PDB file of C-alpha atoms in Angstrom:
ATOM      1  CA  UNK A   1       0.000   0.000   0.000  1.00 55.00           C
ATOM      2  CA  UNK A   2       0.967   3.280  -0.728  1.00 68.00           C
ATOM      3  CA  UNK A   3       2.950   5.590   2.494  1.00 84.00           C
ATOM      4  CA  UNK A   4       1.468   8.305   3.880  1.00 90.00           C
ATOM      5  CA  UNK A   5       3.505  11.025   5.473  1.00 95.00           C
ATOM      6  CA  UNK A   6       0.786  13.124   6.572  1.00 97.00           C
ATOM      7  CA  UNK A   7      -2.439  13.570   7.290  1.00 97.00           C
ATOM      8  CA  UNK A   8      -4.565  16.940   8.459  1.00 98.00           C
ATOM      9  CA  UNK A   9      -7.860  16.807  10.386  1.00 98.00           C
ATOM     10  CA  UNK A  10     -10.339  20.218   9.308  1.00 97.00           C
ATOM     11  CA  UNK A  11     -12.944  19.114  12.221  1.00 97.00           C
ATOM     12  CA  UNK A  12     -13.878  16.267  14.143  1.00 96.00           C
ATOM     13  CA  UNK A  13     -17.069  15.158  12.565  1.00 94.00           C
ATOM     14  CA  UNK A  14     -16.544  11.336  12.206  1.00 92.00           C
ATOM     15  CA  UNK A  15     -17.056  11.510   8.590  1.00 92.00           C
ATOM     16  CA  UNK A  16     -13.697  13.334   8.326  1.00 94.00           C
ATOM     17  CA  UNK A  17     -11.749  11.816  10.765  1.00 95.00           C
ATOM     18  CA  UNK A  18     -13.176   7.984  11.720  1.00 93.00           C
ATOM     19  CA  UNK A  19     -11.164   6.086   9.355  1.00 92.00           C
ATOM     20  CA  UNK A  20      -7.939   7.184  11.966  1.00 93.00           C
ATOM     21  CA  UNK A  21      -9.731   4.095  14.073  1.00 92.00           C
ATOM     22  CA  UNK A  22      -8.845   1.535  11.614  1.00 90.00           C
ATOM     23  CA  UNK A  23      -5.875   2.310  10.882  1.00 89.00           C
ATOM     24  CA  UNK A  24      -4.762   2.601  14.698  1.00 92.00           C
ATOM     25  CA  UNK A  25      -5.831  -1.126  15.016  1.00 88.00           C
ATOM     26  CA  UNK A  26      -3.687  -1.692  11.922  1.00 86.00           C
ATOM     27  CA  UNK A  27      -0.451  -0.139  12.918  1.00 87.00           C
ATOM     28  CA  UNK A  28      -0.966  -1.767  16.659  1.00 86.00           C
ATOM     29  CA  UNK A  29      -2.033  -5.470  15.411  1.00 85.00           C
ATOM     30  CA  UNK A  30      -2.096  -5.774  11.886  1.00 82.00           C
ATOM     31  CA  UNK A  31      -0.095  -4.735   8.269  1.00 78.00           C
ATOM     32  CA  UNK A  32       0.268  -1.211   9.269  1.00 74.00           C
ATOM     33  CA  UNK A  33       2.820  -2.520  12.290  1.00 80.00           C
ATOM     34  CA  UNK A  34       5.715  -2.110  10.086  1.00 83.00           C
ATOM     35  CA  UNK A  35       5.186   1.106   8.642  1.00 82.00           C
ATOM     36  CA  UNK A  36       6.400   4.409   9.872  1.00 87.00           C
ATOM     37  CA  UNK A  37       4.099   6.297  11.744  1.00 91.00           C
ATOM     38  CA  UNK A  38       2.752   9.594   9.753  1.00 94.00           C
ATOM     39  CA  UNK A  39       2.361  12.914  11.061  1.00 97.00           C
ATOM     40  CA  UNK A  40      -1.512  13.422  11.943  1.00 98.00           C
ATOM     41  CA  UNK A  41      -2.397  17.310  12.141  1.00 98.00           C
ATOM     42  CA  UNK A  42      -5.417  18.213  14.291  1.00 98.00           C
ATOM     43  CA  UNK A  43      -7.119  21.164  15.201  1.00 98.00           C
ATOM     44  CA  UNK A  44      -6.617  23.476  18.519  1.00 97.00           C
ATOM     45  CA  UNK A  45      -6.885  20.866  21.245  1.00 97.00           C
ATOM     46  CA  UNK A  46      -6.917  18.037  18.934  1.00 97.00           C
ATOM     47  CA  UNK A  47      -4.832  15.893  21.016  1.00 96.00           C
ATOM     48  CA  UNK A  48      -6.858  15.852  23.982  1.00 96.00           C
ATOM     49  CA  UNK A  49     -10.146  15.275  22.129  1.00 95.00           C
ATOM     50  CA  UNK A  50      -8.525  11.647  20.913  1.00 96.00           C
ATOM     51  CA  UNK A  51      -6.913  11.470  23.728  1.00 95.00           C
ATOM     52  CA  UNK A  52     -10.684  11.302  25.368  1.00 95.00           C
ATOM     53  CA  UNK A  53     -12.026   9.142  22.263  1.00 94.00           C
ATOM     54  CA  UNK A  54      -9.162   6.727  23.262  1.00 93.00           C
ATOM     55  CA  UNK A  55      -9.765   6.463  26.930  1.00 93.00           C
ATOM     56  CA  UNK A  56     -14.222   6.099  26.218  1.00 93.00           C
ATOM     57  CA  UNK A  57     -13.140   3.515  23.423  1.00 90.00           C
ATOM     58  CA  UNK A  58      -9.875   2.170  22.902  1.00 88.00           C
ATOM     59  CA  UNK A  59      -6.852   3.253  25.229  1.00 88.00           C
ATOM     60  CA  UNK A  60      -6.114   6.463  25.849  1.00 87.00           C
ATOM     61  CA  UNK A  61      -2.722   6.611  24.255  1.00 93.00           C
ATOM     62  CA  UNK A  62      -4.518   4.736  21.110  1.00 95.00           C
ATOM     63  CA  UNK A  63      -3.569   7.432  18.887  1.00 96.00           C
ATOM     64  CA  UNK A  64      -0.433   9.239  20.209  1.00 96.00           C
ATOM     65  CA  UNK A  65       1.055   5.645  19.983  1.00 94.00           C
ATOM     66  CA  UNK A  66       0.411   5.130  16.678  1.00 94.00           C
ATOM     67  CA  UNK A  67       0.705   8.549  14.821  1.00 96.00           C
ATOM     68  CA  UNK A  68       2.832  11.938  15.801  1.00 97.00           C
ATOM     69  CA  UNK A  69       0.861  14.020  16.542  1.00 98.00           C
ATOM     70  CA  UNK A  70       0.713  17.440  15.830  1.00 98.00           C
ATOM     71  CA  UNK A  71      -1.497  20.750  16.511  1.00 98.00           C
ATOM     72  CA  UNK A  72      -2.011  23.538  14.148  1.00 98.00           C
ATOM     73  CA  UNK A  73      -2.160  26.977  14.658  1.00 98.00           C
ATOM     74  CA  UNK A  74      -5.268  29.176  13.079  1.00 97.00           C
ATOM     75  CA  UNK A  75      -3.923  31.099  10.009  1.00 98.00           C
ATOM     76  CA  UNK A  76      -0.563  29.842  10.988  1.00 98.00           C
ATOM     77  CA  UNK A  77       1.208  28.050   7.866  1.00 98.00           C
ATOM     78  CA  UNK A  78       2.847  24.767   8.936  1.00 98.00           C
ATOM     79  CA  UNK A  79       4.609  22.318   6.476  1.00 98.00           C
ATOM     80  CA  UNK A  80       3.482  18.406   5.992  1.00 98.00           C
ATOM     81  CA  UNK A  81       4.515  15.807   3.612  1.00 96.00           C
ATOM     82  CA  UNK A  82       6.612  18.521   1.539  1.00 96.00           C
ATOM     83  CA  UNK A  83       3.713  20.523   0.883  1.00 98.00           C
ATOM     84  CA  UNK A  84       3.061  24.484   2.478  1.00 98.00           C
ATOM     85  CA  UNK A  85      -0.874  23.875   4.682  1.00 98.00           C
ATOM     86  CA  UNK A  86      -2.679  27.359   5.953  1.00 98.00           C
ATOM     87  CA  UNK A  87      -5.733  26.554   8.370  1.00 98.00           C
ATOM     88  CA  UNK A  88      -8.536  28.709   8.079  1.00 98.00           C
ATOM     89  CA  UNK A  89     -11.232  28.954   9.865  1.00 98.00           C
ATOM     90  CA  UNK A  90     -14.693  28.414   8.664  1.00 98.00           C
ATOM     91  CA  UNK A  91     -18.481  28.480   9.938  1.00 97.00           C
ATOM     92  CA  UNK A  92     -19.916  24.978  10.641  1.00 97.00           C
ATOM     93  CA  UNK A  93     -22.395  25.183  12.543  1.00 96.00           C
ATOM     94  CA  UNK A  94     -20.994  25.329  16.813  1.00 93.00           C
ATOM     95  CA  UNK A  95     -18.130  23.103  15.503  1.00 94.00           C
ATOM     96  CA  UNK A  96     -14.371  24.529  15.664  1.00 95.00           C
ATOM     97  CA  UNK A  97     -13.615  23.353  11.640  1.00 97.00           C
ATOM     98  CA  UNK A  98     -10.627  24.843   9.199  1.00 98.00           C
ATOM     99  CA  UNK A  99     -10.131  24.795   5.447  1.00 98.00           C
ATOM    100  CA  UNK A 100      -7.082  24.053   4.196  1.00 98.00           C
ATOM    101  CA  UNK A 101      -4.766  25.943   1.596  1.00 98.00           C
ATOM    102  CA  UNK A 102      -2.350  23.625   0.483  1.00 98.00           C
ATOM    103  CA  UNK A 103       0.963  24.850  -2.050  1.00 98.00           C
ATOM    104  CA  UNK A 104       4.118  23.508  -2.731  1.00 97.00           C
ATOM    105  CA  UNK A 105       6.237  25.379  -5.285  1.00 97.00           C
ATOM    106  CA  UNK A 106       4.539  25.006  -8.484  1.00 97.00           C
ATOM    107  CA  UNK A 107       0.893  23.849  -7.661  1.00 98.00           C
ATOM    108  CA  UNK A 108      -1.820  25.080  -5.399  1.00 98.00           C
ATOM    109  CA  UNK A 109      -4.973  23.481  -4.282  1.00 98.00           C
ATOM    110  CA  UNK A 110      -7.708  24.677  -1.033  1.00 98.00           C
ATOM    111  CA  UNK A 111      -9.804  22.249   0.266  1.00 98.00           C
ATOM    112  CA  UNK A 112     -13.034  23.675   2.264  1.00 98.00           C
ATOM    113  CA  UNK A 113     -13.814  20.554   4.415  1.00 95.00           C
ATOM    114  CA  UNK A 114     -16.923  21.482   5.592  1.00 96.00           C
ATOM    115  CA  UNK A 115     -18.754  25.010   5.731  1.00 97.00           C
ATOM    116  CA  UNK A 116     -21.326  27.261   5.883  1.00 97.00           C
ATOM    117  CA  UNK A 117     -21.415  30.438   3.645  1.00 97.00           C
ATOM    118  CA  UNK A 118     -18.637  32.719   4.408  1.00 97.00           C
ATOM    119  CA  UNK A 119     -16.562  35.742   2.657  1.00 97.00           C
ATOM    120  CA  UNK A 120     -13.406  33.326   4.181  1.00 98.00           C
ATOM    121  CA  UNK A 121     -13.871  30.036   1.719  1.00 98.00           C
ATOM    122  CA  UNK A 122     -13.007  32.998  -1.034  1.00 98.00           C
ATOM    123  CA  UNK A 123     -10.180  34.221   0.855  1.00 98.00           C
ATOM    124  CA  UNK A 124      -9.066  30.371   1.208  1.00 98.00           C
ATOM    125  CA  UNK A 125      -9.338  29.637  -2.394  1.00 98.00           C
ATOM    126  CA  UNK A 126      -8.178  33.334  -3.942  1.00 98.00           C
ATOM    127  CA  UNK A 127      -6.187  32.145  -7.291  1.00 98.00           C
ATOM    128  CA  UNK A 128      -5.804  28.355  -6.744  1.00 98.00           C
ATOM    129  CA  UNK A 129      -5.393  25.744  -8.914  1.00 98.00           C
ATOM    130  CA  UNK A 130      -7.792  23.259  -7.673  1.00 98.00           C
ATOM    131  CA  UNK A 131     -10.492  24.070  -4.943  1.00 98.00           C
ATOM    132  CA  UNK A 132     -12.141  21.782  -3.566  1.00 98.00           C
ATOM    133  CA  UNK A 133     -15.669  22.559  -1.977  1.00 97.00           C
ATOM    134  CA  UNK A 134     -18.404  20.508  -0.185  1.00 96.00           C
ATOM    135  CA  UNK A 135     -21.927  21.449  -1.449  1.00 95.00           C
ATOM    136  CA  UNK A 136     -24.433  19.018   0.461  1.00 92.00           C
ATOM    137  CA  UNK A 137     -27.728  20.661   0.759  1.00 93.00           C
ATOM    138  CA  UNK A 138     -30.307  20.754  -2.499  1.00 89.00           C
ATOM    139  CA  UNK A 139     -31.037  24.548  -0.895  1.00 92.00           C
ATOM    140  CA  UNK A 140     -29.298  26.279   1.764  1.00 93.00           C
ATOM    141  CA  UNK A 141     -32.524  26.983   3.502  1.00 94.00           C
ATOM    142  CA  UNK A 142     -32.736  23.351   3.995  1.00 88.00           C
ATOM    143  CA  UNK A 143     -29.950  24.048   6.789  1.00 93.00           C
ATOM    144  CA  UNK A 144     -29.934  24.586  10.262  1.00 89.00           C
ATOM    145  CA  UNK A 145     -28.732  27.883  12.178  1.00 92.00           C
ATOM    146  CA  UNK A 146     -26.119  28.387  12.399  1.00 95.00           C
ATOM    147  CA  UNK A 147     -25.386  27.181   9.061  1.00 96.00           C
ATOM    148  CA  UNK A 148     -22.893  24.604   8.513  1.00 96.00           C
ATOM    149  CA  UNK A 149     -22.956  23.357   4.825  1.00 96.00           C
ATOM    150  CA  UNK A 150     -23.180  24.743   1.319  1.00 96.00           C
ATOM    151  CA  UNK A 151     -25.867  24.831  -1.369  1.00 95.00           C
ATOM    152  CA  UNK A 152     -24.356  24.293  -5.434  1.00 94.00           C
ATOM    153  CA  UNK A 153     -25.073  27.852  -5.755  1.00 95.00           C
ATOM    154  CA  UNK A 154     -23.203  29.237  -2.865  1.00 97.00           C
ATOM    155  CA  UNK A 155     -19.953  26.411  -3.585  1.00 96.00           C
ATOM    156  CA  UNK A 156     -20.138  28.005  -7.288  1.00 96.00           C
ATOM    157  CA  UNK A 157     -20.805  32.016  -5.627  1.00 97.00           C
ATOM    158  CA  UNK A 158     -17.747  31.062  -3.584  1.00 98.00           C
ATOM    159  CA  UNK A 159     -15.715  29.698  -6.356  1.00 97.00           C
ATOM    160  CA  UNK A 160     -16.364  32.310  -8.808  1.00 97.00           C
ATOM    161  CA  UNK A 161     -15.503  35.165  -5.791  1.00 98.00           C
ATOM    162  CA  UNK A 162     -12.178  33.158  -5.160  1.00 98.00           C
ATOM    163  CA  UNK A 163     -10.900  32.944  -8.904  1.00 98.00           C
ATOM    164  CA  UNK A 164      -9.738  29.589  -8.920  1.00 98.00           C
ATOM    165  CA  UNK A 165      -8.886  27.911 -11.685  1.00 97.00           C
ATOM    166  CA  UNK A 166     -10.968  24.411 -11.202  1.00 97.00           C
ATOM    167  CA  UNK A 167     -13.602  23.489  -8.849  1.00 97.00           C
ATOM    168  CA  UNK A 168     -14.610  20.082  -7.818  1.00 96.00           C
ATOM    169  CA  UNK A 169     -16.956  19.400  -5.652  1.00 95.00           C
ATOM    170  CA  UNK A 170     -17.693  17.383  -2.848  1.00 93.00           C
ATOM    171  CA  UNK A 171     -19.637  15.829   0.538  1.00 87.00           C
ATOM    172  CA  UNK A 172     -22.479  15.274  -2.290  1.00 81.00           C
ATOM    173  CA  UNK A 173     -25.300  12.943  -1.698  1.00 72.00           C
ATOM    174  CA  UNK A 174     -26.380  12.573  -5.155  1.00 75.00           C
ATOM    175  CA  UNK A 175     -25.148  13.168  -8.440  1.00 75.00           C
ATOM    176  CA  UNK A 176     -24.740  17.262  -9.732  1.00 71.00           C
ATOM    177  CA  UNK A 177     -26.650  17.343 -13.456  1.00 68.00           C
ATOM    178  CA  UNK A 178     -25.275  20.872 -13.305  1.00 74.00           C
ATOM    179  CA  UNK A 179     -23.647  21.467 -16.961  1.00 79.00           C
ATOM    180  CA  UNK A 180     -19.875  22.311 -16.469  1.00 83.00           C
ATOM    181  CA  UNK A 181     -19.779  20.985 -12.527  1.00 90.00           C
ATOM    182  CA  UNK A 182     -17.017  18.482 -11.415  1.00 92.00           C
ATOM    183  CA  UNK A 183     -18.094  16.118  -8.650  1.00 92.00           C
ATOM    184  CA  UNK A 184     -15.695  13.775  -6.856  1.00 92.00           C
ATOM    185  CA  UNK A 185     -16.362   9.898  -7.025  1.00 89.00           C
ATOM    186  CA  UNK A 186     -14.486   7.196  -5.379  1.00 88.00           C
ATOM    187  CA  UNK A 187     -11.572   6.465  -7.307  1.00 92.00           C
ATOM    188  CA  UNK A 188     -11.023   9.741  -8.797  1.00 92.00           C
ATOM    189  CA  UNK A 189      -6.936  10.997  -9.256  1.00 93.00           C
ATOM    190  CA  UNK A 190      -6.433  14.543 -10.197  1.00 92.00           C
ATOM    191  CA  UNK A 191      -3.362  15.563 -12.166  1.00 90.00           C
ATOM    192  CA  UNK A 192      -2.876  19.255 -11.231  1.00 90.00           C
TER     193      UNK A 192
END
């Protein structure tokens, strides 16, 4: 299987962090033992909130064993895997949750995670190659308050404010028949 150097948590909805569970029981008791543990970024705090998952459901030390862990700083740029990450935060619903901005030398990409409406996923994707942006919800009135997720139209306001060069979008439940709209599917590699 392919190494991973890094990984970086936006929020800790399950959805964007459970698969971390597997692969602790992999590194501790199955093919993962012999690998080198990867960096795993987290949110403010982050450490203690696994930590706490550990002790309710695992061990407490489940995760610092097995990964090296790491905190970010908001709108602090910290380097992973070779590649340049700014955290940003963004509006999802009473959840602390960050966007990424993600650069090396040659090639940038933002990836929104998830998020309500807000003048910052522009500011997070201003002039990027690739942004990637959740749009869940048929209609963002469908949404609680505070808001949390995106409508098509406000992933597309947001991308067109930004300037990006692509957009593909994600967290989809079913399939965009919007003309000229890339949606990720399992399996999908992007050259950028």
């Amino acid at each position: 299987w392919p190494e991973v150097d890094a990984i970086a948590i936006s929020h800790f909805h399950l959805d964007h962090w459970g698969d971390l569970v597997p692969w602790v029981w992999g590194r501790m008791f199955g093919l993962g033992r012999d690998r080198p543990a990867p960096e795993l970024w987290l949110p403010p705090g982050g450490s203690e909130e696994l930590e706490a998952f550990g002790d309710r459901f695992g061990t407490p030390a489940m995760f610092a064993k097995n990964f090296r862990l790491r905190e970010y700083a908001p709108e602090q740029t910290f380097r992973a895997a070779g590649l340049q990450l700014l955290p940003i935060r963004l509006p999802h619903y009473q959840l602390r949750t960050y966007g990424f901005r993600v650069a090396n030398e040659t090639r940038s990409l933002a990836y929104s995670g998830d998020s309500g409406p807000s003048d910052q996923l522009a500011r997070l994707a201003e002039e990027v190659d690739l942004f990637i942006c959740e749009a869940t919800l048929e209609r963002g009135e469908l949404d609680g308050e505070p808001r949390g997720h995106l409508a098509l139209d406000e992933a597309l306001a947001s991308f067109q404010a930004s300037r990006a060069r692509r957009l593909l979008i994600t967290h989809r439940p079913e399939e965009l028949t919007a003309d000229g709209v890339e949606q990720a599917y399992d399996g999908l590699e992007i050259q950028l």
